[in-house]
CSV table of C-alpha atoms in Angstrom, one decimal:
chain,number,residue,atom,x,y,z
A,10,MET,CA,-68.0,25.5,-2.4
A,11,ILE,CA,-66.1,27.9,-4.7
A,12,GLY,CA,-65.3,30.2,-1.7
A,13,TYR,CA,-64.1,27.2,0.2
A,14,ALA,CA,-61.7,26.1,-2.6
A,15,LEU,CA,-60.5,29.7,-2.9
A,16,ALA,CA,-59.8,29.8,0.8
A,17,ILE,CA,-57.6,26.7,0.5
A,18,ILE,CA,-55.7,28.2,-2.4
A,19,GLY,CA,-55.5,31.5,-0.5
A,20,LEU,CA,-54.0,29.7,2.5
A,21,ALA,CA,-51.3,28.1,0.4
A,22,PHE,CA,-50.7,31.4,-1.4
A,23,LEU,CA,-50.2,33.4,1.8
A,24,GLN,CA,-47.8,30.9,3.2
A,25,THR,CA,-45.8,30.9,0.0
A,26,PHE,CA,-45.7,34.6,-0.2
A,27,VAL,CA,-45.3,35.8,3.4
A,28,ALA,CA,-43.4,32.7,4.6
A,29,GLY,CA,-44.8,33.3,8.1
A,30,TRP,CA,-47.3,31.2,9.9
A,31,SER,CA,-49.7,33.7,11.5
A,32,LEU,CA,-51.5,34.9,8.4
A,33,PRO,CA,-52.4,31.5,7.1
A,34,VAL,CA,-53.4,30.4,10.6
A,35,GLY,CA,-55.4,33.6,10.8
A,36,LEU,CA,-57.4,32.5,7.7
A,37,VAL,CA,-58.1,29.1,9.3
A,38,LEU,CA,-59.3,31.0,12.4
A,39,TRP,CA,-61.5,33.1,10.3
A,40,VAL,CA,-63.2,30.0,8.9
A,41,ALA,CA,-63.3,28.4,12.3
A,42,GLY,CA,-64.9,31.5,13.6
A,43,ARG,CA,-67.4,32.0,10.9
A,44,GLN,CA,-68.1,28.5,9.7
A,45,ASN,CA,-68.3,25.2,11.5
A,46,ALA,CA,-65.6,22.9,12.9
A,47,ARG,CA,-65.9,20.4,10.1
A,48,GLN,CA,-65.1,23.0,7.4
A,49,ALA,CA,-62.3,24.5,9.5
A,50,TYR,CA,-60.6,21.1,9.8
A,51,TRP,CA,-60.9,20.3,6.2
A,52,LEU,CA,-59.6,23.8,5.3
A,53,ALA,CA,-56.6,23.3,7.6
A,54,PHE,CA,-55.9,19.9,6.1
A,55,GLY,CA,-56.4,20.8,2.4
A,56,GLY,CA,-54.6,24.1,2.8
A,57,GLY,CA,-51.8,22.5,4.7
A,58,ILE,CA,-51.1,19.8,2.1
A,59,LEU,CA,-51.2,22.3,-0.7
A,60,THR,CA,-48.9,24.7,1.2
A,61,ASP,CA,-46.4,21.9,1.6
A,62,LEU,CA,-46.5,21.0,-2.0
A,63,LEU,CA,-46.1,24.6,-3.1
A,64,THR,CA,-43.2,25.4,-0.7
A,65,GLY,CA,-41.1,22.2,-0.9
A,66,ARG,CA,-41.8,21.2,2.7
A,67,ILE,CA,-42.3,17.7,4.0
A,68,VAL,CA,-45.9,16.8,3.1
A,69,GLY,CA,-48.2,17.0,6.1
A,70,MET,CA,-46.1,19.4,8.2
A,71,SER,CA,-48.3,22.5,7.6
A,72,ALA,CA,-51.4,20.4,7.8
A,73,VAL,CA,-50.5,19.3,11.3
A,74,PHE,CA,-49.8,22.9,12.3
A,75,PHE,CA,-53.0,24.3,10.8
A,76,LEU,CA,-55.1,21.5,12.3
A,77,VAL,CA,-53.7,22.0,15.8
A,78,ALA,CA,-54.3,25.8,15.4
A,79,ALA,CA,-57.9,25.3,14.2
A,80,GLY,CA,-58.5,22.7,17.0
A,81,LEU,CA,-57.2,25.0,19.7
A,82,VAL,CA,-59.3,27.9,18.4
A,83,LEU,CA,-62.5,25.8,18.3
A,84,ALA,CA,-61.8,24.4,21.8
A,85,ILE,CA,-61.4,28.0,23.1
A,86,LYS,CA,-64.5,29.2,21.3
A,87,SER,CA,-66.6,26.4,22.7
A,88,ARG,CA,-65.4,26.9,26.3
A,89,PHE,CA,-65.2,30.7,26.5
A,90,GLU,CA,-67.0,33.5,24.9
A,91,VAL,CA,-64.1,34.7,22.8
A,92,ASN,CA,-64.7,36.9,19.8
A,93,TRP,CA,-62.9,35.2,16.9
A,94,ARG,CA,-62.2,38.7,15.3
A,95,TRP,CA,-60.0,39.5,18.3
A,96,LEU,CA,-58.1,36.3,17.8
A,97,LEU,CA,-57.6,37.0,14.1
A,98,ALA,CA,-56.4,40.5,14.9
A,99,ILE,CA,-53.9,39.1,17.4
A,100,PHE,CA,-52.6,36.7,14.8
A,101,LEU,CA,-52.3,39.4,12.2
A,102,LEU,CA,-50.5,41.6,14.6
A,103,CYS,CA,-48.0,38.7,15.3
A,104,GLU,CA,-47.5,38.4,11.6
A,105,ILE,CA,-46.7,42.1,11.1
A,106,VAL,CA,-44.4,42.1,14.1
A,107,SER,CA,-42.5,39.0,13.1
A,108,TYR,CA,-42.3,40.2,9.5
A,109,ARG,CA,-41.0,43.6,10.5
A,110,PHE,CA,-38.6,42.6,13.3
A,111,PHE,CA,-37.4,39.1,12.5
B,23,MET,CA,-63.7,15.7,17.0
B,24,ARG,CA,-63.5,12.5,15.1
B,25,ILE,CA,-62.7,14.4,11.8
B,26,PHE,CA,-60.0,16.3,13.6
B,27,LEU,CA,-58.3,13.2,15.0
B,28,ALA,CA,-58.6,11.4,11.7
B,29,LEU,CA,-57.1,14.3,9.7
B,30,LEU,CA,-54.3,14.8,12.3
B,31,ALA,CA,-53.4,11.1,12.2
B,32,LEU,CA,-53.4,11.3,8.4
B,33,SER,CA,-51.2,14.4,8.4
B,34,VAL,CA,-48.7,12.8,10.8
B,35,ALA,CA,-48.7,9.6,8.7
B,36,LEU,CA,-47.9,11.7,5.6
B,37,VAL,CA,-45.1,13.4,7.4
B,38,ILE,CA,-43.5,10.1,8.4
B,39,LEU,CA,-44.0,8.6,4.9
B,40,ASP,CA,-42.6,11.6,3.2
B,41,SER,CA,-39.6,12.0,5.4
B,42,ARG,CA,-38.8,8.3,4.6
B,43,GLY,CA,-39.1,9.0,0.9
B,44,VAL,CA,-42.1,6.8,0.4
B,45,LEU,CA,-44.2,9.6,-1.2
B,46,LEU,CA,-41.6,10.5,-3.9
B,47,PRO,CA,-43.5,8.8,-6.8
B,48,ALA,CA,-46.7,10.5,-5.7
B,49,LYS,CA,-44.9,13.8,-5.3
B,50,SER,CA,-43.4,13.4,-8.7
B,51,ALA,CA,-46.8,13.0,-10.3
B,52,VAL,CA,-48.3,15.9,-8.3
B,53,ALA,CA,-45.3,18.1,-9.3
B,54,LEU,CA,-46.6,18.1,-12.9
B,55,VAL,CA,-49.4,20.3,-11.7
B,56,THR,CA,-47.9,22.1,-8.7
B,57,ALA,CA,-44.5,22.9,-10.2
B,58,PRO,CA,-45.9,25.5,-12.8
B,59,ILE,CA,-48.0,27.1,-10.0
B,60,GLU,CA,-45.1,27.1,-7.6
B,61,TYR,CA,-42.9,28.7,-10.3
B,62,SER,CA,-45.5,31.4,-11.0
B,63,LEU,CA,-45.9,32.2,-7.3
B,64,TYR,CA,-42.2,32.4,-6.8
B,65,GLN,CA,-41.6,34.6,-9.8
B,66,ALA,CA,-44.5,36.9,-8.7
B,67,LYS,CA,-42.9,37.1,-5.3
B,68,LEU,CA,-39.5,38.1,-6.8
B,69,GLY,CA,-41.4,40.7,-8.9
B,70,VAL,CA,-43.0,42.2,-5.9
B,71,PHE,CA,-39.7,42.5,-4.1
B,72,ASP,CA,-38.1,44.0,-7.1
B,73,TRP,CA,-40.9,46.5,-7.3
B,74,LEU,CA,-40.4,47.4,-3.6
B,75,SER,CA,-36.6,47.6,-4.0
B,76,PHE,CA,-37.2,50.2,-6.7
B,77,PHE,CA,-38.9,52.5,-4.2
B,78,LYS,CA,-36.2,51.9,-1.6
B,79,PHE,CA,-33.6,52.9,-4.3
B,80,TRP,CA,-35.6,55.9,-5.3
B,81,ARG,CA,-35.5,57.2,-1.7
B,82,SER,CA,-31.8,56.7,-1.2
B,83,GLY,CA,-30.6,56.6,-4.8
B,84,GLU,CA,-28.1,59.5,-4.8
B,85,ALA,CA,-26.1,58.2,-1.8
B,86,ARG,CA,-26.1,54.7,-3.4
B,87,ILE,CA,-24.8,56.0,-6.7
B,88,LYS,CA,-21.9,57.8,-5.0
B,89,ASN,CA,-21.2,54.6,-3.0
B,90,LEU,CA,-21.2,52.5,-6.2
B,91,GLU,CA,-18.8,54.9,-8.0
B,92,GLN,CA,-16.4,54.6,-5.1
B,93,ARG,CA,-16.8,50.8,-5.2
B,94,ASN,CA,-16.2,50.7,-8.9
B,95,LEU,CA,-12.9,52.4,-8.5
B,96,GLU,CA,-11.9,49.9,-5.8
B,97,LEU,CA,-13.0,47.0,-8.0
B,98,LEU,CA,-10.8,48.2,-10.9
B,99,THR,CA,-7.8,47.9,-8.6
B,100,PHE,CA,-8.9,44.5,-7.4
B,101,GLU,CA,-9.5,43.3,-10.9
B,102,LYS,CA,-5.8,43.8,-11.8
B,103,GLN,CA,-4.7,42.0,-8.6
B,104,ALA,CA,-7.2,39.2,-9.3
B,105,LYS,CA,-5.8,38.6,-12.8
B,106,VAL,CA,-2.4,38.0,-11.4
B,107,LEU,CA,-3.8,35.7,-8.6
B,108,GLU,CA,-5.9,33.8,-11.2
B,109,GLU,CA,-2.8,32.9,-13.2
B,110,GLU,CA,-1.0,31.8,-10.1
B,111,ASN,CA,-4.1,29.8,-9.0
B,112,SER,CA,-4.5,28.0,-12.3
B,113,GLN,CA,-0.9,27.1,-12.3
B,114,LEU,CA,-1.2,25.7,-8.8
B,115,ARG,CA,-4.4,23.8,-9.7
B,116,GLY,CA,-2.7,22.3,-12.6
B,117,GLN,CA,0.2,21.1,-10.4
B,118,LEU,CA,-2.2,19.7,-7.8
B,119,GLY,CA,-4.5,18.1,-10.4
B,120,VAL,CA,-7.6,20.0,-9.0
B,121,ARG,CA,-10.2,21.2,-11.4
B,122,SER,CA,-11.8,24.7,-11.0
B,123,LEU,CA,-15.6,25.1,-10.7
B,124,ALA,CA,-15.6,26.3,-14.3
B,125,ALA,CA,-14.2,23.0,-15.5
B,126,LYS,CA,-17.0,21.0,-13.7
B,127,LYS,CA,-20.2,20.0,-15.4
B,128,LEU,CA,-22.9,22.4,-14.3
B,129,LEU,CA,-26.6,21.9,-14.8
B,130,PRO,CA,-28.7,25.1,-14.8
B,131,ALA,CA,-31.8,24.7,-12.7
B,132,THR,CA,-34.8,27.0,-12.4
B,133,VAL,CA,-35.9,27.7,-8.8
B,134,LEU,CA,-39.5,26.7,-8.3
B,135,GLY,CA,-39.7,28.0,-4.7
B,136,VAL,CA,-37.9,28.5,-1.5
B,137,GLY,CA,-39.3,27.4,1.8
B,138,GLN,CA,-37.7,25.2,4.3
B,139,THR,CA,-35.9,23.7,1.3
B,140,MET,CA,-35.3,25.1,-2.2
B,141,GLU,CA,-37.2,23.2,-4.9
B,142,LEU,CA,-35.6,23.0,-8.4
B,143,ALA,CA,-37.2,22.2,-11.7
B,144,VAL,CA,-34.7,19.4,-12.5
B,145,GLY,CA,-34.8,15.8,-11.3
B,146,SER,CA,-33.6,12.3,-11.8
B,147,ARG,CA,-34.3,12.5,-15.6
B,148,ASP,CA,-31.8,15.3,-15.8
B,149,ASP,CA,-29.2,13.1,-14.0
B,150,VAL,CA,-29.6,14.9,-10.6
B,151,ARG,CA,-28.8,12.7,-7.7
B,152,VAL,CA,-29.1,13.0,-3.9
B,153,GLY,CA,-25.9,14.5,-2.4
B,154,MET,CA,-25.0,16.7,-5.4
B,155,THR,CA,-23.9,20.3,-4.6
B,156,VAL,CA,-25.8,23.3,-5.8
B,157,VAL,CA,-24.2,26.7,-6.4
B,158,SER,CA,-24.8,30.2,-7.6
B,159,LEU,CA,-21.6,31.5,-9.2
B,160,ASP,CA,-19.0,30.4,-6.7
B,161,ASN,CA,-21.4,30.6,-3.7
B,162,LEU,CA,-22.7,27.5,-2.0
B,163,VAL,CA,-26.5,27.2,-2.2
B,164,GLY,CA,-26.9,23.7,-0.7
B,165,ARG,CA,-27.0,20.0,-1.3
B,166,VAL,CA,-29.7,17.9,-3.0
B,167,THR,CA,-31.5,15.8,-0.4
B,168,GLN,CA,-34.5,14.5,-2.3
B,169,VAL,CA,-35.1,13.9,-6.0
B,170,THR,CA,-38.2,13.1,-8.0
B,171,ALA,CA,-38.3,12.5,-11.8
B,172,THR,CA,-38.9,16.2,-12.5
B,173,THR,CA,-38.0,18.1,-9.3
B,174,SER,CA,-35.4,18.1,-6.6
B,175,PHE,CA,-35.1,19.5,-3.1
B,176,VAL,CA,-32.1,21.3,-1.8
B,177,GLN,CA,-31.1,21.6,1.8
B,178,LEU,CA,-29.9,25.2,2.3
B,179,PRO,CA,-27.1,26.2,4.7
B,180,THR,CA,-29.8,28.0,6.8
B,181,ASP,CA,-31.6,24.7,7.5
B,182,SER,CA,-31.3,23.7,11.1
B,183,GLY,CA,-30.1,20.3,10.1
B,184,ALA,CA,-27.3,21.6,7.8
B,185,LYS,CA,-23.7,20.8,8.9
B,186,ILE,CA,-21.1,21.9,6.4
B,187,PRO,CA,-17.4,21.2,6.9
B,188,VAL,CA,-15.7,24.5,6.2
B,189,LYS,CA,-12.3,26.2,6.4
B,190,VAL,CA,-11.2,29.8,7.1
B,191,GLY,CA,-7.7,30.0,5.7
B,192,ARG,CA,-6.1,26.9,7.2
B,193,VAL,CA,-8.5,26.6,10.1
B,194,SER,CA,-11.2,24.0,9.9
B,195,GLY,CA,-14.7,24.3,11.4
B,196,LEU,CA,-18.3,23.5,10.9
B,197,ALA,CA,-21.0,25.8,9.4
B,198,MET,CA,-24.3,24.9,11.1
B,199,GLY,CA,-27.8,26.2,10.2
B,200,GLN,CA,-29.8,27.5,13.1
B,201,PHE,CA,-33.6,27.5,13.8
B,202,ASP,CA,-33.7,31.2,13.2
B,203,ALA,CA,-32.4,30.6,9.6
B,204,SER,CA,-29.0,32.1,10.4
B,205,VAL,CA,-25.7,30.2,10.0
B,206,VAL,CA,-22.9,29.9,12.6
B,207,LEU,CA,-19.3,28.9,12.3
B,208,ASP,CA,-18.6,26.4,15.1
B,209,ARG,CA,-16.1,23.8,16.3
B,210,VAL,CA,-13.2,26.2,15.8
B,211,ALA,CA,-10.4,26.0,18.3
B,212,GLN,CA,-9.8,29.1,20.4
B,213,ASN,CA,-7.0,31.4,19.5
B,214,GLU,CA,-6.9,30.4,15.8
B,215,GLY,CA,-6.8,34.0,14.7
B,216,ILE,CA,-10.0,34.2,12.8
B,217,ASN,CA,-11.1,37.8,12.1
B,218,THR,CA,-14.4,39.4,11.1
B,219,GLY,CA,-14.6,39.5,7.3
B,220,ASP,CA,-12.6,36.4,6.6
B,221,ILE,CA,-14.1,34.2,3.9
B,222,VAL,CA,-15.6,30.9,4.9
B,223,LEU,CA,-15.1,28.2,2.2
B,224,THR,CA,-16.3,24.6,2.0
B,225,SER,CA,-13.5,22.3,2.9
B,226,GLY,CA,-14.8,19.2,1.1
B,227,GLU,CA,-14.1,17.0,4.1
B,228,GLY,CA,-16.2,13.9,4.0
B,229,SER,CA,-16.9,14.5,0.3
B,230,SER,CA,-20.3,15.8,1.2
B,231,TYR,CA,-19.8,19.2,-0.5
B,232,VAL,CA,-17.6,20.3,-3.4
B,233,PRO,CA,-14.6,22.1,-1.8
B,234,ASN,CA,-13.7,25.8,-2.1
B,235,LEU,CA,-17.2,27.2,-2.5
B,236,ILE,CA,-18.0,30.4,-0.7
B,237,VAL,CA,-20.3,29.9,2.3
B,238,GLY,CA,-20.0,33.5,3.6
B,239,LYS,CA,-18.0,35.9,5.6
B,240,VAL,CA,-17.1,35.6,9.3
B,241,GLY,CA,-19.3,37.8,11.3
B,242,LYS,CA,-19.4,38.7,15.0
B,243,SER,CA,-18.2,36.3,17.7
B,244,GLU,CA,-20.8,34.5,19.8
B,245,SER,CA,-18.5,32.7,22.2
B,246,ALA,CA,-16.8,33.6,25.4
B,247,LYS,CA,-13.0,33.4,25.8
B,248,THR,CA,-13.4,30.6,28.3
B,249,ASP,CA,-15.3,28.4,25.8
B,250,ILE,CA,-13.4,25.4,24.3
B,251,PHE,CA,-14.5,26.3,20.8
B,252,SER,CA,-15.0,29.7,19.1
B,253,ARG,CA,-18.3,30.4,17.5
B,254,PHE,CA,-19.0,33.1,15.0
B,255,GLN,CA,-22.0,34.3,13.0
B,256,ILE,CA,-21.6,33.7,9.2
B,257,GLU,CA,-22.8,36.6,7.0
B,258,LEU,CA,-24.3,34.9,3.9
B,259,PRO,CA,-23.4,36.4,0.5
B,260,VAL,CA,-26.6,35.2,-1.1
B,261,ASP,CA,-30.3,35.8,-0.3
B,262,TYR,CA,-31.5,32.3,-1.2
B,263,GLY,CA,-35.1,33.5,-1.3
B,264,ARG,CA,-34.3,35.8,-4.3
B,265,LEU,CA,-32.5,33.3,-6.6
B,266,SER,CA,-34.3,32.4,-9.8
B,267,THR,CA,-31.6,30.2,-11.3
B,268,VAL,CA,-28.9,28.0,-9.7
B,269,PHE,CA,-26.5,25.3,-10.9
B,270,VAL,CA,-26.2,21.7,-9.9
B,271,ILE,CA,-22.7,20.3,-10.0
B,272,LEU,CA,-23.2,17.0,-11.8
B,273,ASP,CA,-19.7,15.6,-11.3
């Protein structure tokens, strides 16, 4: 439970600090990959709302984004044999590329 | 799947309610807890960037010092010219009955965070109202779009919804935020003689922004000669993500 709360705070923290989307989404993916769907959705929702409150966004925007990301990953995972670590690596790469070049 | 749809519907409902201002009282209450965290995070972020900039300076320090010495000499010359112009300006302002920014009532505001909007630690109890202009020195930072009791949210020029009436010399135009967080000068008639490096100021048309604030410098052209309007990039003088204090113009 503590780890779960820390993950939500970490999600908001990453979004506040990095200002990109890939890293927070990557964290959701990590939970979606490691844990179950219910936890991933609640993480996406809780982290999204907290992110919005900490970054001055319209409340709910990040939650929608994170939920859709988590939903997509879980749908892909259930249909195909995709290794979530690869997905996480791709998202991290996207973050680095976007941070470096854009 | 049921949880996913329920949470998604709830999130969309929150987006709609917040964009209509229904959640302002709740946000105001939550801000009592989130504002200090947001402030700490933002200050930590500024600290990290300062720390990184030290290393950048260390690597290119010598060249930068030489450059600064040269700039210092240039600025001394400009200072003399500026004093003469300032006297002329103040005489003209007096004749036209226009007050300078220094004569306006400015409220200092601590920046809590910068995301899509800039959040400030001042709100309606500090007499901040929607529509007020926010500045840093003479540079435009944005316009207040939402106010709670203790916090307020500022739409930055980089916001894709920002449309700021501006002028370059005597030429009028519109500074518009883009989705990639850049700002362009648009709606300028062709052959108006705008050059790279010209200063873009708020025009004050429509009374949406206080006039004569610096928006930026004219950058490279983005339009073809056959276009009806000219379009230029605007180089912003301020990195909004690194401001820690700004001023709200109260009157």
